[in-house]
Coordinates of C-alpha atoms (C1' of nucleotides) in Angstrom, one line a residue:
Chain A
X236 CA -7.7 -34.3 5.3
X237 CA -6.5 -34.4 8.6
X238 CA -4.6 -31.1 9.9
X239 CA -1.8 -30.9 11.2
X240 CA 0.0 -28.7 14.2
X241 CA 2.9 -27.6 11.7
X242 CA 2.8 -25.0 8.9
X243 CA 5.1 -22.9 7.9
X244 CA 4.5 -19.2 8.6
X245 CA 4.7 -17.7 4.3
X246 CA 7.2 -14.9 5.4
X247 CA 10.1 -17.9 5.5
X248 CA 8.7 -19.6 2.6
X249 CA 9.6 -16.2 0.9
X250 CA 12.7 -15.8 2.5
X251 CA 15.3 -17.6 0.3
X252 CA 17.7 -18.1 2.5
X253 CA 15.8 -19.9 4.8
X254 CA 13.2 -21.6 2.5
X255 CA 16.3 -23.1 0.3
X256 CA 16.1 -26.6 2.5
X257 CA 12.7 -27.0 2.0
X258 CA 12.9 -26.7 -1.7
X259 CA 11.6 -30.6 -3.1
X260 CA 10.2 -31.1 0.2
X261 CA 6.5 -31.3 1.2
X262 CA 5.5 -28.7 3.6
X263 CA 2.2 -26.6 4.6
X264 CA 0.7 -23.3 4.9
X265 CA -2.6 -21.8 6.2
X266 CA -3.8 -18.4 4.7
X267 CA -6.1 -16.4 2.6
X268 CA -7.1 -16.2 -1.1
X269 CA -5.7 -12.8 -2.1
X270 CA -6.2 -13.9 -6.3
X271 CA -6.7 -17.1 -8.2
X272 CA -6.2 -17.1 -11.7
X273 CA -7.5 -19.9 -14.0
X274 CA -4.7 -21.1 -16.5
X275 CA -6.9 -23.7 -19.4
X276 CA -3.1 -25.5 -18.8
X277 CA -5.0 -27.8 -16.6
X278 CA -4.4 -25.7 -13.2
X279 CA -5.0 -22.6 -11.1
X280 CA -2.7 -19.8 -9.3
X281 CA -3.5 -18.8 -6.3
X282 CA -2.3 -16.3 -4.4
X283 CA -1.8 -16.8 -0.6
X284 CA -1.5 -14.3 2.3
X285 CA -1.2 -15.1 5.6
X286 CA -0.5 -12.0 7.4
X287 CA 3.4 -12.9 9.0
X288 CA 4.8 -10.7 5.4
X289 CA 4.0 -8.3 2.5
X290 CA 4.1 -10.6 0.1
X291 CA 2.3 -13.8 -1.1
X292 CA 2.7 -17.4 -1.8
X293 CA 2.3 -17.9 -5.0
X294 CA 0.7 -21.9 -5.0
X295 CA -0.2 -23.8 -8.1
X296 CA -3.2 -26.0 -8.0
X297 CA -3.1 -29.1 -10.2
X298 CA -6.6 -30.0 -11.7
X299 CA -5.5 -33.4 -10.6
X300 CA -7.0 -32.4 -7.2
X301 CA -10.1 -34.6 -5.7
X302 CA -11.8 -31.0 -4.8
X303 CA -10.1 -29.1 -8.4
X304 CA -13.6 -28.9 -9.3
X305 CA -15.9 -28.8 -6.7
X306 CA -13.6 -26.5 -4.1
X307 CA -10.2 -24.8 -5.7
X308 CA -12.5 -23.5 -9.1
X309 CA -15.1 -21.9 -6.2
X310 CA -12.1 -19.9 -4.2
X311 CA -13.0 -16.5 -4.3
X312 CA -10.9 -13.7 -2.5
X313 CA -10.8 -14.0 1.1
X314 CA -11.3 -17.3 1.5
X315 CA -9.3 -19.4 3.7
X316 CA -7.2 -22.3 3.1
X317 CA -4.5 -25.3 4.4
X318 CA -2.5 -26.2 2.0
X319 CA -0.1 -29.3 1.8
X320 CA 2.0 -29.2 -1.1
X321 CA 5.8 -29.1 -2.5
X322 CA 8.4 -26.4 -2.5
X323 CA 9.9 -25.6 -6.0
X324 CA 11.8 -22.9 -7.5
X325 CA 8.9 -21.1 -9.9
X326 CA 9.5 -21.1 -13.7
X327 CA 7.5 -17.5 -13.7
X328 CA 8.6 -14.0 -12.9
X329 CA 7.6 -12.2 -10.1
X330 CA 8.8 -14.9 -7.4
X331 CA 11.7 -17.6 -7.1
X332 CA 9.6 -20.2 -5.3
X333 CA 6.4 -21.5 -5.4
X334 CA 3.7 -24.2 -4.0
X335 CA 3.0 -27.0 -5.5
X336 CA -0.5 -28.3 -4.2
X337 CA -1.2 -31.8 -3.3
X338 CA -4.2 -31.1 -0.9
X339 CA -6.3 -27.8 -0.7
X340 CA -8.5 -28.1 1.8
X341 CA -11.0 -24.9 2.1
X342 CA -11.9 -23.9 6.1
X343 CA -14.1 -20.8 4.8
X344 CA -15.6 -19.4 1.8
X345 CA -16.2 -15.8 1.0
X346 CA -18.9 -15.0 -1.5
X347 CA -18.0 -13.0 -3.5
X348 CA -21.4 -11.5 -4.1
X349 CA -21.4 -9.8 -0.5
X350 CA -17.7 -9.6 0.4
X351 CA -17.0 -6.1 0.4
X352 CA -12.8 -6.3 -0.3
X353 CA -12.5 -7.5 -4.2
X354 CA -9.4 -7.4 -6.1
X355 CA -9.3 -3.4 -7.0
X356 CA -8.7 -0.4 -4.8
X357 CA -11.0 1.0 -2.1
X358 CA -10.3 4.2 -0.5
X359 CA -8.9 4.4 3.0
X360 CA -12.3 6.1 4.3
X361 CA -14.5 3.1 3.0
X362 CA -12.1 0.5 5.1
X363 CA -12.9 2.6 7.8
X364 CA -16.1 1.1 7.6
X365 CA -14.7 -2.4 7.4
X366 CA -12.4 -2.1 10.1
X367 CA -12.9 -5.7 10.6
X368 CA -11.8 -6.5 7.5
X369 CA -9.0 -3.9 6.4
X370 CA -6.5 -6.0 7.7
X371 CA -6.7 -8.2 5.4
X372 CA -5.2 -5.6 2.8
X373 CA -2.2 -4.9 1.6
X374 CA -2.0 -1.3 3.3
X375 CA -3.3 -2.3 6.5
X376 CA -1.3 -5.3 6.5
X377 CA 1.8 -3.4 6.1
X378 CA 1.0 -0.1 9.2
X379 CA -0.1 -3.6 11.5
X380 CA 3.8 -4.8 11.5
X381 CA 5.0 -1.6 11.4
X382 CA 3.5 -0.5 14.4
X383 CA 4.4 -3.9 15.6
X384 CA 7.8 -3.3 15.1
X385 CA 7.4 0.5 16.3
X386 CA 6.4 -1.2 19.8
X387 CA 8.8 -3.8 19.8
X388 CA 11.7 -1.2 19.5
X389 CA 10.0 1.0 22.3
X390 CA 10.6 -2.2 24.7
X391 CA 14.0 -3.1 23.1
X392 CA 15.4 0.5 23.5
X393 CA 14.3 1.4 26.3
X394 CA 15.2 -2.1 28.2
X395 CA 18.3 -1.5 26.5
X396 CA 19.2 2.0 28.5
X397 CA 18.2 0.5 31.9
X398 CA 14.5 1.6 32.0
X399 CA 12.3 -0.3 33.7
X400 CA 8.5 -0.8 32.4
X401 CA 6.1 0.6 34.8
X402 CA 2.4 0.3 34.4
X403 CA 0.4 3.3 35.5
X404 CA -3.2 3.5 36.5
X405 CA -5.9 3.9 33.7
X406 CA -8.3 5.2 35.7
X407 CA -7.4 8.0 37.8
X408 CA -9.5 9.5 40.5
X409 CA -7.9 12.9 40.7
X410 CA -9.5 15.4 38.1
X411 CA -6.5 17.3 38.2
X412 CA -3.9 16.7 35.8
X413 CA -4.7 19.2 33.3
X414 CA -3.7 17.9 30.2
X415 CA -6.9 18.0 28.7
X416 CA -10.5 17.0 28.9
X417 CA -11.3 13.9 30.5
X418 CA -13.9 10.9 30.3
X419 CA -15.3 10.4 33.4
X420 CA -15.4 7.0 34.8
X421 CA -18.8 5.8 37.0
X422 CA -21.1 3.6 38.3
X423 CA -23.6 5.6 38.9
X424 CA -26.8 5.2 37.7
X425 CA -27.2 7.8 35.2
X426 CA -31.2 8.1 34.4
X427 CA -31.0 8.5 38.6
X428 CA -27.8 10.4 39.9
X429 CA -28.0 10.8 43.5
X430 CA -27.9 14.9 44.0
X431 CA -26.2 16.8 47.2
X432 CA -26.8 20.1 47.7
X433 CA -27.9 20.6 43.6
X434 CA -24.5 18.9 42.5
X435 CA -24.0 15.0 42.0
X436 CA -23.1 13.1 45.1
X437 CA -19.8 11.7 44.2
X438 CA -19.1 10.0 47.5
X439 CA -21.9 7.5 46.2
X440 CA -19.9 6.4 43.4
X441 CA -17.5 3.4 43.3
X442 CA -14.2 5.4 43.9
X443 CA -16.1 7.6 46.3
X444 CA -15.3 10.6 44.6
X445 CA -14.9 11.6 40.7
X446 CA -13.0 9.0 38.3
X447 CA -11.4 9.8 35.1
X448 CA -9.7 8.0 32.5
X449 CA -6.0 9.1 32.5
X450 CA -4.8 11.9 29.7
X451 CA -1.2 10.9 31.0
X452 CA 1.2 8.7 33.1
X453 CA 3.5 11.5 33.9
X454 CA 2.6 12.2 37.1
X455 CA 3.1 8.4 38.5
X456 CA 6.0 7.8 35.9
X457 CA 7.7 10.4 38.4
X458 CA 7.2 8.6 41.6
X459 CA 8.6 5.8 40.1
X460 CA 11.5 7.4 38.7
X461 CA 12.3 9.0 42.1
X462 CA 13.2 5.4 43.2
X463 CA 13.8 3.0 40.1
X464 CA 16.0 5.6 38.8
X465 CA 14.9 5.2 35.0
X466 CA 11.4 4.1 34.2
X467 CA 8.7 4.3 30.9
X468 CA 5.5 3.6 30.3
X469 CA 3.5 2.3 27.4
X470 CA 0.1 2.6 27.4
X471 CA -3.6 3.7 26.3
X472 CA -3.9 7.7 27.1
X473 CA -7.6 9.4 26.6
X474 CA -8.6 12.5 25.7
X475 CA -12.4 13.5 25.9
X476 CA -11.3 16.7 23.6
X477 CA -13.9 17.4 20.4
X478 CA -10.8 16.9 17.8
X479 CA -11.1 16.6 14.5
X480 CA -8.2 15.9 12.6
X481 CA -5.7 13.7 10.9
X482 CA -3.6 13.3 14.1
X483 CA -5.8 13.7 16.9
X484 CA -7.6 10.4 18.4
X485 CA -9.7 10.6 22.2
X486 CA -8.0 7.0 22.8
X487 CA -4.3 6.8 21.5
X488 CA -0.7 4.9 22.8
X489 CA 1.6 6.8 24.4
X490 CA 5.2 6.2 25.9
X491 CA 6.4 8.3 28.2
X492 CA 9.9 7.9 29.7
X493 CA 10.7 9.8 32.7
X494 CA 14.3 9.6 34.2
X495 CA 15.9 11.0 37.6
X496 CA 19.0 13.1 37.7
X497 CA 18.2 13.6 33.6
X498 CA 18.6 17.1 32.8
X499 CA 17.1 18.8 29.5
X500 CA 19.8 17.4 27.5
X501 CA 19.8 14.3 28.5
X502 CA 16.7 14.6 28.0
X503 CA 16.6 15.6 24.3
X504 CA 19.8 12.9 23.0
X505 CA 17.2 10.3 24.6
X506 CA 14.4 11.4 22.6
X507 CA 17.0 11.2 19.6
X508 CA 18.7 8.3 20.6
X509 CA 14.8 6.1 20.8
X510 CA 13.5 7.9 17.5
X511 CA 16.6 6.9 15.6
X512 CA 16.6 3.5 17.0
X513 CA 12.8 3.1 15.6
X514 CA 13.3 4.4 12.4
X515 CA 16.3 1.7 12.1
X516 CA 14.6 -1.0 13.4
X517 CA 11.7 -0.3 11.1
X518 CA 14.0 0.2 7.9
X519 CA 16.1 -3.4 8.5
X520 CA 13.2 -5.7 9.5
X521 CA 10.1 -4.0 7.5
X522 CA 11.8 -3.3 4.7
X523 CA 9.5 -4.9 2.5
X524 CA 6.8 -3.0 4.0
X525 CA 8.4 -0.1 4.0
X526 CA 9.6 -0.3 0.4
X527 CA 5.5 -0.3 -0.5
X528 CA 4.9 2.8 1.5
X529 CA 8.0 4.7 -0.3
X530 CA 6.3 3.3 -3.6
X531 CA 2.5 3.5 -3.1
X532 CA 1.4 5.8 0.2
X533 CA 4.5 8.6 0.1
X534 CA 7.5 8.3 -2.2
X535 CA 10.8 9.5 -0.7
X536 CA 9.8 8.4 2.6
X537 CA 12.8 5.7 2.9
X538 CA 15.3 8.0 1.7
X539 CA 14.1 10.4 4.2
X540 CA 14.3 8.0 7.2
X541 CA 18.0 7.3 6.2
X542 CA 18.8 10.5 6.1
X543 CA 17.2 11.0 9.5
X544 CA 19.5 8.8 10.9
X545 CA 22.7 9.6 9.7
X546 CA 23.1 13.4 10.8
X547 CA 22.5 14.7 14.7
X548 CA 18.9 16.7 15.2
X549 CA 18.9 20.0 15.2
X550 CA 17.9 21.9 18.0
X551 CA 16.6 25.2 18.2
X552 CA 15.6 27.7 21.2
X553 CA 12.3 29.2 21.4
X554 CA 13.1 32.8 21.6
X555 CA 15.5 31.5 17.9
X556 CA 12.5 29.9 16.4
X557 CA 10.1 33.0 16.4
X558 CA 13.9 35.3 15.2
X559 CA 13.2 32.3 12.4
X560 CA 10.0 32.7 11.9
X561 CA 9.9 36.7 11.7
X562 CA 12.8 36.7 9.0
X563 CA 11.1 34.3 7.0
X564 CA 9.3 36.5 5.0
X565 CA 6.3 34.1 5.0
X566 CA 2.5 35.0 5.5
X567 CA 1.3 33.4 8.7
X568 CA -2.9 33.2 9.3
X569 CA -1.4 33.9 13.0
X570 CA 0.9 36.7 14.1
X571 CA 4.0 35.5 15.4
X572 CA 5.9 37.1 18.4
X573 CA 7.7 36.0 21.5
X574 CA 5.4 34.4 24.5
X575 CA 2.8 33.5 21.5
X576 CA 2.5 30.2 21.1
X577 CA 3.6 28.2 18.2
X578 CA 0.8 27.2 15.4
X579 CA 0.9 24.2 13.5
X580 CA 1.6 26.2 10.4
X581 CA 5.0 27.9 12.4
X582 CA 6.1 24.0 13.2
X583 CA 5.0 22.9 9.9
X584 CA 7.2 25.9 8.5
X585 CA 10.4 25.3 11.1
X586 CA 10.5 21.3 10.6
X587 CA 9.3 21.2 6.6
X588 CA 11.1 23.8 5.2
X589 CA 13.4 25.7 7.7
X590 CA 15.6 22.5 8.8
X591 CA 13.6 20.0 6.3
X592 CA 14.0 17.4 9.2
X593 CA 13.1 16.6 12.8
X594 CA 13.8 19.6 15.1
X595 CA 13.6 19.8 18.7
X596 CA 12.6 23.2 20.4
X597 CA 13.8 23.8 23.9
X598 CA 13.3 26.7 26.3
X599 CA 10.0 27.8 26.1
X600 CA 7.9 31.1 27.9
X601 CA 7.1 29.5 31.1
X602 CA 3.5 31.6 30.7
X603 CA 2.3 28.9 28.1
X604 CA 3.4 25.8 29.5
X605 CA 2.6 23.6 32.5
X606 CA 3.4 24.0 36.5
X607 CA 5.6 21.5 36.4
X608 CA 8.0 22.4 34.3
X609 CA 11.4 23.6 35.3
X610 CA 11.7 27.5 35.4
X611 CA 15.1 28.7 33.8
X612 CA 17.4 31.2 35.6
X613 CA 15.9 34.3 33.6
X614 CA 12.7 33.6 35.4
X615 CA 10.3 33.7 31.7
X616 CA 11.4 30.8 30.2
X617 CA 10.7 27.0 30.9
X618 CA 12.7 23.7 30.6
X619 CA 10.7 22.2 27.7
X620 CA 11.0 20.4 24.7
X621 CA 8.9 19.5 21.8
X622 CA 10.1 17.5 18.7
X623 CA 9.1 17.9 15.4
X624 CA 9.1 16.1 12.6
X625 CA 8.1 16.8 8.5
X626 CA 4.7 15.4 7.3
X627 CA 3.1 15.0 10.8
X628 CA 4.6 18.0 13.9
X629 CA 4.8 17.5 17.0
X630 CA 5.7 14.1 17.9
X631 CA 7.1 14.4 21.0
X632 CA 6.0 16.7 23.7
X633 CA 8.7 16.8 27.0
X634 CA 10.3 18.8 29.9
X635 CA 12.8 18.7 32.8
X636 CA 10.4 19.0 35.7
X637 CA 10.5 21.4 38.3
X638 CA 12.1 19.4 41.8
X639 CA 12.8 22.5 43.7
X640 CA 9.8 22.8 46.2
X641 CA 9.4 25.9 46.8
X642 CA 9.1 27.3 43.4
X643 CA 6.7 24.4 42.3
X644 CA 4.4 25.3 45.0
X645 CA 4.8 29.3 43.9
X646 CA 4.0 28.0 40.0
X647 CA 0.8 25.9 41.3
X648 CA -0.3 28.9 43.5
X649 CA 0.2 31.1 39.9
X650 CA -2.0 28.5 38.2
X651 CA -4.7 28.2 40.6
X652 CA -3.7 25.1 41.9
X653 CA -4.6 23.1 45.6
X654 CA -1.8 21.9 47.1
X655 CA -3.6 19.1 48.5
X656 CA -5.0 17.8 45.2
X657 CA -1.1 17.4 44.3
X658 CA -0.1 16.2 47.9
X659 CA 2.2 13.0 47.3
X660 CA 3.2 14.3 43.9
X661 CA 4.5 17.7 45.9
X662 CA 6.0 14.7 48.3
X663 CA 8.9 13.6 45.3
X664 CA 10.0 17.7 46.4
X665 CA 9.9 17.2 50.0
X666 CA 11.8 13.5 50.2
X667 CA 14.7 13.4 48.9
X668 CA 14.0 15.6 45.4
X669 CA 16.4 15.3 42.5
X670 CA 16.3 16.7 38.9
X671 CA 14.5 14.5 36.5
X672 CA 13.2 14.9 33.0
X673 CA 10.8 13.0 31.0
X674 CA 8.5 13.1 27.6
X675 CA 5.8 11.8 25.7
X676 CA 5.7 10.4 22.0
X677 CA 2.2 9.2 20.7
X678 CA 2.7 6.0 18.9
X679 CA 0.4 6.4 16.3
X680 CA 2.0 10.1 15.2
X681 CA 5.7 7.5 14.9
X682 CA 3.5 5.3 12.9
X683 CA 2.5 8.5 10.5
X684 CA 6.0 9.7 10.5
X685 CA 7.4 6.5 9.2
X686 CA 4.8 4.6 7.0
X687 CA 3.3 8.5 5.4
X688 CA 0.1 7.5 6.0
X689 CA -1.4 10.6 6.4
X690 CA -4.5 9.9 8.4
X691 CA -4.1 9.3 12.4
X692 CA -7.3 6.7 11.9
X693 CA -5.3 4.8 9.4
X694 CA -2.4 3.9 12.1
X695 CA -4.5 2.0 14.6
X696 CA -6.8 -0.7 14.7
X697 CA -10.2 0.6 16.0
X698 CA -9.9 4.2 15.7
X699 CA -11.7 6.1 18.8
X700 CA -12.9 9.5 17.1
X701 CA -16.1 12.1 18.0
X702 CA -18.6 10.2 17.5
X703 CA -17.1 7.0 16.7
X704 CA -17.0 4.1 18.4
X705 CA -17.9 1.4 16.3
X706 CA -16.0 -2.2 16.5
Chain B
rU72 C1' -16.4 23.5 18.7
rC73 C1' -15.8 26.8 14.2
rC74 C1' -15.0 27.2 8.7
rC75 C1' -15.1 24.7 3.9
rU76 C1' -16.6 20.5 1.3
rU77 C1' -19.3 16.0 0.2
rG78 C1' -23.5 12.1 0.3
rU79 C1' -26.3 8.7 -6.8
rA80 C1' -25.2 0.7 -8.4
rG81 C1' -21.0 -3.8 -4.1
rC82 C1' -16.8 0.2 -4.9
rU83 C1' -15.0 5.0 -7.5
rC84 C1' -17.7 8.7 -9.7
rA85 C1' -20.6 11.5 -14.0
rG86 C1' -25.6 13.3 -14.3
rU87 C1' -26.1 20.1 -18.5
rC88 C1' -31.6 24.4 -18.2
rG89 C1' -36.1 20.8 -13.1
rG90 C1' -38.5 16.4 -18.0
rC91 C1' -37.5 8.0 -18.9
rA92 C1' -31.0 6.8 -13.8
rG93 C1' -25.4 6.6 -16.5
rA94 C1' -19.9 5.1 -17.0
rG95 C1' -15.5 2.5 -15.2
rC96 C1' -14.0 -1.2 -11.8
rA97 C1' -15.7 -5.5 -9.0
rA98 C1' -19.1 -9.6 -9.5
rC99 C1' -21.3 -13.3 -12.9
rG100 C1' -21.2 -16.2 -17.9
rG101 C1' -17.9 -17.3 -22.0
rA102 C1' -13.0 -17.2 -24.8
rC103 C1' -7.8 -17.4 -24.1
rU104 C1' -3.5 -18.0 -21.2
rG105 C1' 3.0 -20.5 -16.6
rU106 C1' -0.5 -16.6 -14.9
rU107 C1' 1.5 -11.9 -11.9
rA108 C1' -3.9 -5.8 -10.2
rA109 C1' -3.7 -11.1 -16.6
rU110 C1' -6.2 -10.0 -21.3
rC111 C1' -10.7 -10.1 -24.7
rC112 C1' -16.3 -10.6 -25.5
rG113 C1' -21.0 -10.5 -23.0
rU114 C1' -24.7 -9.9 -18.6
rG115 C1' -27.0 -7.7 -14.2
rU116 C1' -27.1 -3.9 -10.7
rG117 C1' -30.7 1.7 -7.6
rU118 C1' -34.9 3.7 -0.6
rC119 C1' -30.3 9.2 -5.7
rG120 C1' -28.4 9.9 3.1
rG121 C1' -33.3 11.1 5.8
rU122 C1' -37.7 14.2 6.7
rG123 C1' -40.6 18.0 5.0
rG124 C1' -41.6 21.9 1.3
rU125 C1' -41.9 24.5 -3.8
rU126 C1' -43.6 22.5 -8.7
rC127 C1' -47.8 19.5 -13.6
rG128 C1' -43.1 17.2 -12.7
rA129 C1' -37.2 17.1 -8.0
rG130 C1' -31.0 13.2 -8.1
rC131 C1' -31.1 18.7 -9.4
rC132 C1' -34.4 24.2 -6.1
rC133 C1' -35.6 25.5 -0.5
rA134 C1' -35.6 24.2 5.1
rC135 C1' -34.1 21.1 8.9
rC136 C1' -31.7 16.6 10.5
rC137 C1' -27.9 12.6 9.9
rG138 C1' -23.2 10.7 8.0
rG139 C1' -18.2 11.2 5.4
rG140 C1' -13.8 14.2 4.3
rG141 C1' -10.4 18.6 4.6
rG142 C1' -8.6 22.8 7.5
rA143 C1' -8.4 25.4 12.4
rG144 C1' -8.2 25.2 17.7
rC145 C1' -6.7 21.7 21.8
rC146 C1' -2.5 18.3 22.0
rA147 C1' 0.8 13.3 21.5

RNA sequence: UCCCUUGUAGCUCAGUCGGCAGAGCAACGGACUGUUAAUCCGUGUGUCGGUGGUUCGAGCCCACCCGGGGGAGCCA
């Protein structure tokens, strides 16, 4: 058989509407074996899958076929196939078209004797094991264009609103950007560090002093917003910390927008504004995905999302979330009080069954947040924001920064920070300053929040966890 | 990093009081069938995570190590 450069992606094969003019006509598809079933009526089903939907191609495989025998009776699950054939409406339930085989030709086999996905369920921590293969499943299928679309609709929206995609540095040679531990980045030899004075000579390494991979763009996202006006980044974001848990990875996609003359509340109906336009996006183009996660992985979770959408966020203060949290009556492991700050159990409490929806928390103590933020006129509280949502917490983590120079460099003095580690960021103060705000979302905790998937590891590719670097 | 839990067939798990290693699913063989996670009958499957110890005898008891999961902290 001789292949050819056209076949038809199975996602418009499904698609009625566009698959009606191909119906009596020959056409081809390229996939993999999810099933074959063996009818004595002189031909086989198989079941086709070829990544671009949900669903499969149901095709039927005469026993008229030169290779019925020797090749179509062999196909196991997972193997992979082109296969010419004609379009016809299916007498069967379960589908209104199917393929009608008039070539089958087989690329790759997949014994079944060692090939570790079969036709019955595996549990999510074995395909961890297989993460080169989990794709291939219905599950993993279905998070992979979701979090297609989730990224998608980060570029769209943003684009959208006037924001222009900046790429910030991976590596980073300042250690100081506090947001967490970092990997360190070098070319050093490490069975032979050069040693200065009983410490490691970092002037011998490439950077000529200590690298890092970046915990965050903000810092750069704000020099860029002090002239572009309205910027965002999307991109890898590392942290070194010893976490974990179901939503903590060291290697994980953020987006952090960061916008000039934005105040908090612009900041906030931004952060609304991009999460609804997600969930919508998700709802009207995955909705075959997302109608297996609402039946399989967490039931409701469509319903949910609508109602997401059609009613404003709520927000709530700081100082009104711990009156909340005190006059709930509930037993918390921690203590709650004003300048304390918030558990996951208190969020979990506030966003799951206080409001029962995403909640964004503004205004809090200025003692348990970063330098940059900016200070309120009461002097104790902070311009920041985090949003939460049911079923995962914090989602998105943001602030109004502090532009006024002075009191950054008293809040950096208060934290024990150099000014001249901070020198050109201090520079946005001294040239031409302006109010501007910006936050972070971590992809994979949107991928959580709208699939349910409930494991962090689940939502990306090649999970990056303690101790786990494999693929 | 701390607390809890777990590791037995390709996968999911059972294994009582320390006494010959078990089931379901998958796979394979057959029957049946425009089938839909098809159904029915039959067949095979082991470094019991590793090392050491106790014992006549260890999957089971003890010690240490390694891996998985959950919770907490840190955060997105």
């Amino acid at each position: 058989m001789t292949i050819s450069n056209e076949w038809i992606p199975i996602v418009q094969v499904r698609d009625a509407s566009i698959a009606t003019k191909w119906l009596g006509k020959a056409i081809e598809v390229r996939g993999w074996v999810r099933t074959r079933r063996d009818s004595k009526g002189g031909f086989s089903f198989l079941e086709i899958n070829d990544g671009s939907s949900f669903g499969n191609l149901q095709v039927v495989a005469p026993n008229a076929l030169a290779n019925y025998e020797s090749d179509v009776l062999n196909l196991s699950v997972g193997s992979s196939v082109i296969i010419k054939g004609v379009l016809k409406e299916s007498p069967g339930e379960g589908q209104s078209f199917e393929m009608e085989a008039t070539a089958i030709q087989v690329t790759g086999h997949a014994d079944p004797q060692t090939y570790p996905l079969q036709k019955k369920r595996h549990t999510f921590e074995k395909l961890r094991e297989w993460a080169h293969l989990r794709p291939r499943t219905n599950t993993f299928g279905a998070v992979t264009r979701v979090r297609n679309r989730l990224s998608y609709s980060t570029h769209q929206f943003f684009q959208d609103e006037g924001f222009f995609y900046i790429h910030t540095p991976i590596i980073t040679a300042s250690d100081c950007e506090g947001a967490g531990q970092m990997f360190r980045v070098t070319t050093l030899p490490l069975d032979k560090l050069p040693i200065k004075e009983g410490k490691v000579d970092s002037s011998q390494d490439f950077f000529g002093k200590p690298a890092f991979l970046t915990v965050s763009g903000q810092l750069e996202g704000e020099v860029y917003a002090c002239a572009m006006g309205k910027i965002y980044t999307f991109g890898p974001t590392f942290r070194a910390e010893n976490s974990n848990t179901t939503r903590h990875l060291a290697e994980f996609w953020m987006i952090e927008p960061e916008a000039a003359f934005y105040e908090l509340p612009d900041n906030m109906a931004l952060a609304e504004r991009y999460l609804k336009r997600m969930i919508r996006d998700c709802l009207q183009d995955c909705a075959e995905d997302m109608e297996f996660f609402d039946k399989m992985i967490q039931p409701g979770v469509v319903e949910t999302l609508q109602l997401v959408l059609d009613k404003p966020f709520e927000h709530m203060s700081y100082t009104k979330a711990v009156e909340v949290l005190l006059a709930s009556g509930q037993k918390f492991e921690y203590p709650v009080h004003w300048g304390a700050d918030l558990q996951s159990e208190h969020e979990r409490y506030l966003t799951e069954t206080y409001i029962k929806g995403p909640v964004i928390l503004y205004d809090y103590p200025a003692a348990i947040k970063s330098f940059y933020m900016r200070i309120n006129d009461d002097q104790k509280t902070v311009r920041a924001m985090d949003v939460l949502v049911p079923g995962v917490g914090e989602i998105i983590g943001g602030s109004q920064r502090e532009e006024r120079l002075d009191v950054l460099l008293e809040r950096m003095a208060a934290n024990g920070l150099k000014e001249e580690d901070y020198w050109w960021y201090l520079d946005l103060r001294r040239f031409g300053s302006v109010p501007h705000a910006g936050f972070g979302l971590g992809l994979e905790r949107m991928v959580q929040y709208v699939t349910g998937m409930v494991n962090i590891r689940d939502v990306i590719p090649f999970p990056r966890t303690p101790g786990n670097a494999e693929f």
